Each structure stands twice: as structure tokens, then as C-alpha cells.
XYZ file of C-alpha atoms in Angstrom:
544
model
C 316.996 131.932 55.823
C 318.941 135.082 54.838
C 322.747 134.872 54.638
C 325.156 136.345 57.165
C 326.545 139.703 56.026
C 330.267 140.217 56.612
C 331.421 143.831 56.236
C 335.083 144.035 55.288
C 337.264 141.841 53.074
C 340.479 141.801 55.042
C 341.910 138.576 56.473
C 339.418 138.463 59.374
C 336.334 139.042 57.213
C 337.430 136.528 54.559
C 338.360 133.942 57.197
C 334.983 134.359 58.904
C 333.128 133.883 55.619
C 335.085 130.707 54.850
C 334.608 129.406 58.390
C 330.850 129.956 58.119
C 330.860 128.139 54.775
C 332.493 125.131 56.474
C 329.493 125.215 58.805
C 327.171 125.307 55.737
C 326.119 128.928 56.312
C 325.879 131.269 53.274
C 327.524 134.694 53.544
C 327.769 137.942 51.622
C 331.072 139.804 51.997
C 330.811 143.562 51.418
C 334.190 144.697 50.070
C 334.683 148.456 49.931
C 337.619 147.986 47.558
C 338.033 146.484 44.067
C 338.641 142.928 45.285
C 342.423 143.079 45.003
C 345.054 143.733 47.642
C 348.110 145.949 47.423
C 351.325 143.971 47.705
C 353.270 145.357 50.667
C 356.167 143.061 51.667
C 356.766 145.183 54.793
C 353.226 144.526 56.052
C 353.510 141.054 57.525
C 351.697 138.934 60.087
C 352.922 136.519 62.740
C 350.483 133.741 63.632
C 350.671 131.306 66.516
C 350.512 127.592 65.818
C 346.777 127.027 66.288
C 345.794 130.233 64.466
C 348.052 129.274 61.565
C 346.369 125.851 61.483
C 342.965 127.600 61.366
C 343.784 129.696 58.272
C 345.561 126.776 56.595
C 342.406 124.680 56.937
C 340.392 127.488 55.369
C 342.870 128.184 52.555
C 343.471 124.501 51.853
C 347.266 124.537 51.937
C 350.237 125.066 54.228
C 351.796 128.529 54.158
C 354.960 127.381 55.868
C 355.806 125.187 52.885
C 355.093 127.907 50.326
C 357.462 130.432 48.797
C 356.028 133.294 50.847
C 355.555 131.933 54.378
C 358.243 130.991 56.866
C 358.402 129.193 60.199
C 361.454 130.259 62.140
C 364.103 127.795 63.250
C 364.822 129.718 66.442
C 364.546 133.011 68.279
C 367.471 134.820 69.841
C 367.621 137.915 72.038
C 370.645 140.198 72.262
C 371.411 143.131 74.556
C 374.330 145.236 73.376
C 376.816 142.489 72.428
C 375.517 139.851 74.832
C 373.320 136.905 73.890
C 370.525 136.935 76.456
C 368.353 134.060 75.339
C 367.962 131.575 72.524
C 364.903 129.423 71.801
C 364.925 126.546 69.345
C 361.576 125.670 67.824
C 360.496 122.085 67.272
C 357.821 119.578 68.252
C 357.785 120.739 71.865
C 357.870 124.434 70.942
C 356.070 125.033 67.633
C 357.378 127.929 65.565
C 355.181 130.909 64.699
C 354.201 131.400 61.052
C 355.458 134.632 59.449
C 354.127 135.765 56.068
C 353.131 138.923 54.168
C 349.537 139.911 54.862
C 348.703 140.171 51.155
C 349.762 136.544 50.705
C 347.340 135.457 53.429
C 344.516 137.593 52.049
C 345.168 136.372 48.499
C 345.027 132.727 49.571
C 341.731 133.316 51.375
C 340.322 135.098 48.312
C 341.357 132.152 46.106
C 339.570 129.756 48.458
C 336.431 131.925 48.400
C 336.439 131.904 44.590
C 335.776 128.150 44.763
C 333.201 128.415 47.578
C 329.598 128.550 46.356
C 328.262 129.643 49.763
C 330.253 132.898 49.779
C 329.426 135.904 47.591
C 331.801 138.887 47.498
C 330.340 142.269 46.516
C 333.197 144.598 45.522
C 333.074 148.402 45.605
C 330.268 148.202 48.152
C 330.637 150.720 50.980
C 328.197 150.344 53.865
C 326.353 153.529 54.793
C 323.247 152.441 56.735
C 322.074 149.556 58.863
C 318.688 148.683 60.337
C 317.715 145.767 62.575
C 314.371 144.124 63.201
C 313.085 141.002 64.923
C 313.976 138.639 62.055
C 317.173 140.100 60.606
C 319.016 143.166 59.323
C 318.882 145.417 56.282
C 322.080 147.077 55.077
C 322.584 149.638 52.322
C 325.796 150.087 50.355
C 327.044 152.810 48.028
C 329.073 152.106 44.913
C 328.571 151.780 41.173
C 325.152 150.458 42.142
C 323.377 151.412 45.349
C 322.170 148.149 46.857
C 320.011 146.966 49.755
C 321.122 143.737 51.417
C 319.083 141.503 53.693
C 320.848 139.339 56.252
C 320.153 137.152 59.262
C 323.209 138.479 61.131
C 325.946 140.998 60.349
C 329.600 141.091 61.440
C 331.723 144.219 61.146
C 335.278 143.261 60.161
C 335.909 146.660 58.614
C 338.970 147.814 60.507
C 339.937 150.541 62.975
C 337.628 153.150 61.432
C 334.747 150.663 61.342
C 331.550 152.000 59.801
C 329.623 149.180 61.486
C 330.885 150.221 64.907
C 329.899 153.835 64.274
C 326.427 152.891 62.993
C 325.924 150.787 66.119
C 327.049 153.758 68.268
C 329.663 151.677 70.109
C 332.453 153.546 71.861
C 336.097 152.643 71.104
C 338.213 154.027 73.969
C 341.916 153.467 74.427
C 345.387 154.882 73.866
C 346.851 156.449 70.724
C 350.414 155.922 69.452
C 351.507 153.507 72.169
C 354.547 152.581 70.053
C 356.013 153.593 66.699
C 358.263 151.506 64.491
C 360.161 152.196 61.273
C 359.752 149.133 59.070
C 361.666 147.798 56.061
C 361.422 144.623 53.995
C 364.603 143.691 52.181
C 366.305 140.745 50.563
C 369.758 140.029 51.977
C 371.892 137.425 53.739
C 372.318 137.656 57.511
C 374.391 135.432 59.824
C 371.213 133.922 61.323
C 369.528 132.163 58.423
C 365.934 131.280 59.320
C 366.326 132.701 62.837
C 364.389 135.660 64.219
C 366.128 138.021 66.605
C 365.466 140.925 68.938
C 368.431 143.243 69.553
C 368.068 145.721 72.439
C 370.439 148.641 72.807
C 372.574 147.648 69.778
C 376.166 148.917 70.211
C 376.638 150.756 66.908
C 376.100 154.482 66.416
C 372.462 155.374 65.827
C 371.338 151.873 66.747
C 368.428 153.189 68.779
C 366.679 151.349 71.596
C 365.620 148.196 69.820
C 365.627 146.505 66.413
C 363.868 143.274 65.432
C 364.743 141.058 62.480
C 362.268 138.419 61.333
C 362.881 136.213 58.293
C 360.386 135.511 55.543
C 360.713 133.038 52.685
C 363.036 133.660 49.751
C 365.793 135.397 51.700
C 363.536 138.315 52.657
C 363.684 139.941 56.095
C 361.405 142.351 57.887
C 363.311 144.762 60.129
C 361.582 146.948 62.749
C 363.254 149.823 64.633
C 361.548 151.125 67.762
C 361.091 154.908 67.485
C 360.461 157.510 70.159
C 356.711 157.875 70.776
C 356.637 161.357 69.231
C 358.861 163.351 66.937
C 361.655 162.025 64.721
C 360.286 162.210 61.213
C 361.520 159.113 59.363
C 362.731 160.240 55.940
C 363.749 157.774 53.187
C 367.404 158.820 53.567
C 367.291 158.352 57.344
C 365.785 154.895 56.922
C 368.486 153.858 54.457
C 371.096 154.958 57.008
C 369.370 152.797 59.654
C 369.355 149.822 57.306
C 373.042 150.116 56.409
C 374.131 150.647 60.025
C 372.063 147.704 61.262
C 373.257 145.307 58.569
C 376.872 146.360 59.163
C 376.451 145.938 62.915
C 375.180 142.399 62.421
C 377.797 141.484 59.795
C 381.048 142.460 61.524
C 381.205 145.997 60.184
C 380.611 145.381 56.467
C 377.192 146.118 54.966
C 376.175 143.091 52.845
C 374.422 143.550 49.490
C 370.688 144.046 49.906
C 367.587 144.787 47.856
C 365.111 147.146 49.498
C 361.559 145.972 48.746
C 359.285 148.110 50.897
C 359.309 150.564 53.805
C 356.846 152.182 56.173
C 356.137 153.504 59.652
C 353.925 151.360 61.868
C 352.070 153.100 64.705
C 350.553 150.923 67.426
C 347.293 151.930 69.116
C 345.551 150.191 72.011
C 341.751 150.338 71.876
C 338.895 148.080 72.932
C 335.256 148.420 71.863
C 332.776 148.684 74.730
C 330.409 146.191 73.145
C 331.044 143.473 70.593
C 327.406 142.576 70.063
C 324.369 144.782 69.472
C 321.342 142.640 68.663
C 322.110 140.731 65.466
C 325.259 142.735 64.715
C 328.765 141.843 65.918
C 332.264 143.318 65.765
C 335.464 141.369 65.072
C 339.118 142.062 64.380
C 340.376 145.649 64.284
C 336.845 147.015 64.447
C 336.613 145.515 67.972
C 340.188 145.881 69.243
C 343.588 147.317 68.454
C 346.774 145.984 70.045
C 350.312 145.266 68.981
C 352.809 146.729 71.435
C 355.670 144.552 72.724
C 355.350 142.020 69.926
C 351.672 141.116 70.422
C 349.850 140.329 67.195
C 346.498 142.013 66.531
C 345.609 139.993 63.433
C 346.190 136.751 65.306
C 343.554 137.865 67.822
C 341.210 138.900 65.009
C 341.389 135.445 63.470
C 340.566 133.981 66.873
C 337.491 136.208 66.883
C 336.420 134.658 63.570
C 337.019 131.101 64.784
C 335.095 131.736 67.999
C 332.126 133.453 66.344
C 331.690 131.222 63.284
C 330.376 128.098 65.005
C 328.101 130.097 67.306
C 326.508 131.992 64.423
C 326.188 128.717 62.529
C 324.326 127.078 65.395
C 321.979 130.076 65.606
C 321.507 130.109 61.821
C 320.662 126.401 61.575
C 318.812 125.787 64.843
C 317.610 129.141 66.141
C 319.326 131.671 68.370
C 320.485 130.793 71.848
C 321.111 134.191 73.321
C 323.545 132.910 75.926
C 325.636 131.278 73.190
C 325.747 134.434 71.065
C 326.480 136.566 74.146
C 329.387 134.278 75.012
C 331.301 135.605 71.976
C 331.765 138.970 73.656
C 332.253 137.427 77.092
C 335.069 135.152 75.880
C 336.838 137.185 73.246
C 336.610 140.645 74.803
C 337.884 139.315 78.137
C 340.780 137.582 76.382
C 341.864 140.665 74.427
C 341.363 142.894 77.477
C 343.715 140.663 79.488
C 346.325 140.920 76.734
C 345.979 144.711 76.638
C 346.288 144.942 80.425
C 349.441 142.815 80.350
C 350.976 145.060 77.695
C 349.987 148.275 79.461
C 351.446 147.011 82.746
C 354.691 145.951 81.059
C 355.240 149.103 78.985
C 356.346 151.363 81.871
C 358.848 148.719 82.970
C 360.260 148.061 79.505
C 360.095 151.557 78.045
C 360.579 153.570 81.236
C 364.093 154.625 80.354
C 366.702 155.053 83.027
C 366.460 154.763 86.788
C 367.372 152.308 89.513
C 365.136 149.632 88.025
C 367.402 149.222 84.997
C 370.355 148.414 87.277
C 368.653 145.746 89.393
C 370.387 142.355 88.860
C 368.322 140.175 86.570
C 366.175 143.082 85.318
C 367.519 142.820 81.767
C 366.707 139.123 81.572
C 363.257 139.737 83.004
C 362.629 142.399 80.380
C 363.871 140.054 77.688
C 361.455 137.334 78.848
C 358.495 139.721 78.578
C 359.450 140.809 75.067
C 360.121 137.258 73.928
C 356.719 136.150 75.210
C 354.976 138.761 73.075
C 356.926 137.922 69.926
C 356.787 134.127 70.054
C 353.334 133.627 71.606
C 353.922 132.781 75.256
C 352.948 134.105 78.673
C 350.377 136.827 79.357
C 351.479 138.842 76.330
C 351.249 136.077 73.762
C 349.829 132.748 74.949
C 346.712 131.345 73.206
C 343.377 132.360 74.678
C 341.802 130.261 77.415
C 338.118 130.546 78.281
C 338.224 129.052 81.756
C 335.685 131.602 83.044
C 333.413 131.322 80.015
C 329.619 131.303 80.515
C 329.766 128.111 78.422
C 331.972 126.296 80.960
C 330.688 122.935 82.156
C 329.569 122.590 85.766
C 331.996 120.774 88.114
C 331.584 117.007 88.076
C 332.935 114.221 90.255
C 333.766 112.358 87.042
C 335.995 115.173 85.746
C 339.695 114.343 85.500
C 342.772 116.481 84.925
C 344.609 116.255 81.607
C 347.434 118.287 80.089
C 344.925 120.866 78.822
C 342.899 122.993 81.214
C 339.154 123.330 80.483
C 338.683 126.326 78.204
C 342.169 126.089 76.647
C 342.939 124.933 73.074
C 343.443 121.177 72.806
C 346.740 119.603 71.783
C 346.969 118.513 68.159
C 347.319 114.741 68.590
C 346.804 112.027 66.012
C 343.353 110.428 66.148
C 341.484 107.665 64.384
C 338.521 109.036 62.421
C 335.194 107.156 62.029
C 336.325 105.831 58.628
C 339.430 104.267 60.208
C 341.919 106.788 58.812
C 344.581 108.480 60.934
C 344.232 112.280 60.997
C 345.261 115.170 63.212
C 342.732 116.346 65.749
C 342.808 119.913 64.402
C 341.793 118.634 60.961
C 338.385 117.713 62.436
C 337.694 121.202 63.812
C 335.385 123.775 62.259
C 332.973 121.282 60.697
C 329.926 122.268 62.728
C 330.071 119.506 65.298
C 331.369 118.746 68.755
C 334.266 116.330 69.075
C 334.432 113.513 71.605
C 337.908 111.996 71.962
C 338.455 108.657 73.711
C 342.022 108.033 74.913
C 342.577 104.319 74.278
C 346.201 103.083 74.248
C 346.840 100.231 71.864
C 344.140 101.061 69.347
C 346.676 102.354 66.855
C 348.059 98.823 66.527
C 344.754 97.317 65.392
C 342.406 98.172 62.572
C 339.321 100.050 63.722
C 336.980 97.158 62.892
C 338.644 95.058 65.586
C 337.924 97.429 68.506
C 334.980 99.565 67.425
C 332.521 97.041 68.895
C 334.649 96.066 71.903
C 335.028 97.325 75.474
C 333.462 100.699 76.231
C 333.177 101.784 72.594
C 329.519 100.740 72.009
C 328.348 102.504 75.180
C 330.354 105.636 74.366
C 329.095 105.652 70.778
C 325.519 105.506 72.064
C 326.195 108.396 74.455
C 327.665 110.481 71.645
C 324.660 109.805 69.429
C 322.361 111.035 72.205
C 324.123 114.401 72.652
C 322.054 117.570 72.037
C 324.167 118.468 68.983
C 325.881 116.366 66.290
C 329.234 115.097 67.505
C 332.051 113.035 66.041
C 333.668 110.240 68.040
C 337.449 110.046 67.631
C 339.971 107.735 69.276
C 343.492 108.771 70.308
C 346.351 106.477 71.226
C 347.382 109.049 73.831
C 346.808 112.616 74.955
C 349.142 114.733 77.128
C 348.447 114.093 80.800
C 345.428 111.852 80.145
C 344.930 108.397 81.600
C 343.542 105.496 79.597
C 339.784 105.673 78.943
C 339.622 109.429 79.516
C 336.910 111.050 77.404
C 337.477 114.615 76.152
C 334.681 116.881 74.932
C 335.941 119.535 72.488
C 334.155 122.566 71.056
C 334.062 123.155 67.276
C 336.760 125.829 67.687
C 339.132 123.437 69.443
C 338.742 124.516 73.075
C 338.357 121.804 75.705
C 334.986 121.672 77.457
C 335.765 118.913 79.935
C 337.611 115.628 80.408
C 335.775 112.753 82.087
C 336.901 109.451 83.521
C 335.317 106.734 81.394
C 331.871 106.782 79.826
C 329.576 109.113 81.770
C 326.532 109.730 79.540
C 324.733 112.114 81.901
C 327.821 114.250 82.623
C 328.808 114.250 78.947
C 325.318 115.404 77.941
C 325.283 118.150 80.582
C 328.719 119.421 79.513
C 327.673 119.449 75.845
C 324.484 121.353 76.640
C 326.450 123.918 78.666
C 328.928 124.367 75.806
C 326.016 125.118 73.473
C 324.637 127.836 75.711
C 322.097 125.797 77.650
C 318.737 124.369 76.555
C 317.312 125.687 73.301
C 314.703 128.428 73.739
C 311.891 129.761 71.611
C 312.183 133.050 69.701
C 309.378 134.458 71.877
C 311.343 133.762 75.066
C 314.493 135.271 73.589
C 312.630 138.360 72.376
C 311.023 138.896 75.767
C 314.401 138.640 77.498
C 315.966 141.165 75.099
C 313.086 143.593 75.679
C 313.518 143.249 79.450
C 317.285 143.745 79.216
C 316.804 146.829 77.048
C 314.319 148.286 79.495
C 316.744 147.791 82.388
C 319.854 149.090 80.610
C 320.897 152.650 81.337
C 321.630 155.085 78.484
C 325.330 155.066 79.394
C 325.501 151.265 79.235
C 323.688 151.256 75.908
C 326.591 153.161 74.378
């Protein structure tokens, strides 16, 4: 079968190619550039815990322990001279991962260099795309004009996506929602390893808001919120901002610093009307733009890749299930749309300027909570995606039990016993092309696996797992948050909980697994007939 074509070699495109390779699917990555990335220390990314774990699995190492990545010790919020809030990160509150984007992209490129299932074609700019019943044909310009044949194609080619334009998909939204002056510099600040948000800083020219986020090696990224329009940021004006901010944070004396990089970051909010057109898909910035109030667009793009990879892999290996492929748009677009709505609803409150609202008791703390949520990955602005209303959700069952994770949400990363008897983290078993079934069995950690693998409910559960409609791995956990003994959790390949059952329920487990896979497998003729019918019923406006 033809490989999957990935258009775009940014972090999302590279991550998707590696994720597909973990599912044993070959890919071709069309890179418009020369295969190297410009080093911009001021262009950084903040990833939530589970997204960071996803890219670390793909890259094969931990960024937080490297010289370029950093996990913050804490987060503090200031308003004028008052400390409004302080969060300490730890086991109960995992810290976000902060690193330069070129470091992330470079690590993914290094991993691809050792991956035989991924081919990168540099200096290959897409200029045409045609679909047929069995695949797609793409043409690229470059030193050599080339035709490419693929089974599916994913556009990860950024805000000006050529794929999106060739598919005639609209990209409505708002322009210049926020603007920030950005600087990366090496210096010493009073809050080593701590990120901070300072609103209405008290020094002259402090502006409305400045954020300081540490990187590794004593480097900081500073962001100053700018008025939506006007105020040209010259190099001299930016140096003045840097010196005033550092002096304001260091009791009036500007500490020595080394300026590494600067820029102006403009935030747009846009959402593609459709994320799937036949065998072509959109992901990352080609599908959505967000980033106001601390939300992280790249984090959402990597979630797109994680969500789409296992679904494309199932279609590539076993034939397309249209409901499964359609669920990518249903889940991811709804999740990003909810994040955009939350930001758009909060912006008038937070950026509305003066008025009675700013004097209401508790308003400042409420504003601070909203901003903190976006920056550290909590609440409607920043919490991980949950697919509770997914078309892949399991039907209600009398055997279903409540655990600390709601169906559709990402599972907790607990220690589990693997089939070979080794102790691993649950997230280490994700992305390998199979469902996960986790039995909560207190006491098993005390004994070697050979002593309990043939005892109690294990043989019956093992037989039920073997009979599932898709390969699944049976894992055993000593405990899971909120779960009673003998609870059985069914987990998707991307780490989202399908259901939790009380004990061994083969019929309910099978039904939940089949629902998570998009329902019973169908023939290509049935799928083709349904697509033809849908196309005949779709209005011209909906088609765009």
C-alpha cells in the first residue's frame, strides 16, 4: 500500500510521521525548506505534561533533563507590587515543559534520520493535489519536479497552508488578537527556575503585562503585551523595555544580561471549517491558530498528530472505517473550538481596560486565575482535551464504574506491570498500535508476575482481551486514582480512557472496544457508496 504523505516538516508534521512509524506505517514528509531549522531562542514552546511525554517518546529522550529544555519549579503571579498567586509544581501538579522550538524540531529530525519508515524530501513545495478512490497524487516543485503517490495526505504546512487552499477549505477567524514583544536573554533573576506573570508592573513604561519564563542554561524568554495596533517596536525601544523590566525585578539595578534574540509575536485566532476532505486531512497551524492568554497552539497541534496517527494506521493496515477517520475532526476541532471560545469570552474581561468591572472586589484574582490557567495548562483555557462527546464513546453499561478519569479524558500515568513482568509507566505503552486493557489489582506489585498471572480473574480477562476486535495489551496496575480493586480500564492508543468496568465483562469490553474503533469494519464498496450519498446531499456552501 502507498505511504502516507505528510506536507510540512515543522514539529507537528515530524511528530506525525514518527507516530505513524511507531504504528508501522511508512510516510513521506514533503519539506519545502532545506531540511534545517533556523535557531531562534526567542521562539519557544510550552507543552503540557502528556504532550511533552508524547514528543519524548517519539524523540527517544527527555527534554527536561537536557541542556535546552526546562520544567519550571513554580509559577507566580504579581499585580503591581502584590503577589497574587503562587503555584508549586510537583507530583500532584506536573510542571509544563518549556524549550526552544528549534530544539524540539531538531530532536524529531534526529529521530527520523534513524527511522527507515520515514522519508524526508527536502526542497519539495506542493503545488497540486488529486484524489481518487484508492489514494492521492501530489506534485511538488523544486530542484526536481516530482509526482508522489500516497494512501492518505495530511497538511501540516502552517497558517498559509497550501494543502488547505488546494482543498478549498475556508479558514475564518480573527486577526491580531494580541501582540507581544519578545526577547530571549541570559541573565540572573531573583526567581531561579520560576515562571512569573507580572500585571501592571509599577515602574515607568512597564506596560500592561510582562511574562518571564525560564529556559535551561540561565536563559529567559520575556514577553511584553503590546497594544493591539500601533506602537512600532524598534530595537532601541525593546532594549529600554528589557533594562526597565530587569531593574524593576532586581530592586532598581539592571543586572548583567546577554541578549540572544528578539521578535514581535502576533496572535491570530482561526479555525478551518473542515479538517478532512476525502483522504486528505489538516493538522496543526493549517487547521487552527490560537495563542491568546497563554494558550499554546503547538501543544494543540501535537495533540492533532497523536489523535490522527492511530486512526490513519488502523485504516492503512485494516481498511478505512469512515466513522473512525471522521472522528478526528469531530474530536479535535470541537476541542480547539472550545479553547478558542473560552479565550474569546475571556478577552473582553481581561483586556477591556477600565470601568466598574476592574474595581469589583475579587476581580483581579479572578483575572489572574484565568491567565494562570492558560499559561500552566488548567481550566477551559489550558486543560488537556477530553472527548466525552466523541462519536467513538462507548455506550452506557450497567457494569461501568467511576474512576478518577472521566471517559474521554487522558489517563493518569501510573506504574503498570507489562506482559514480560517488567514495571513501566502506562504512557510508555501508548502509541504502539494497540488498545490497552489495565486491571487494577492491589498487591500484585509484591509478587512476581508468574505467581498471579494464572490466578483469580487473570485467565478469564486474558481470554477476553485476546478476543477483542483489535490487538490489545493487558497491563496490571497496583492502583489507579479513584478505582476500586478489580476495575478494568480500556484505553485508546492515544491514551484517552474509553471506559472503566467492574470486573471481567467480556461482552461489554468487546462492545466498548468496537465503539472506540469506529464500529464494525465495513467494505470499501459500502464506504464508497456512503461517501457518494453524502456528497450528493451536501450543499455547495457546506462543501466549502
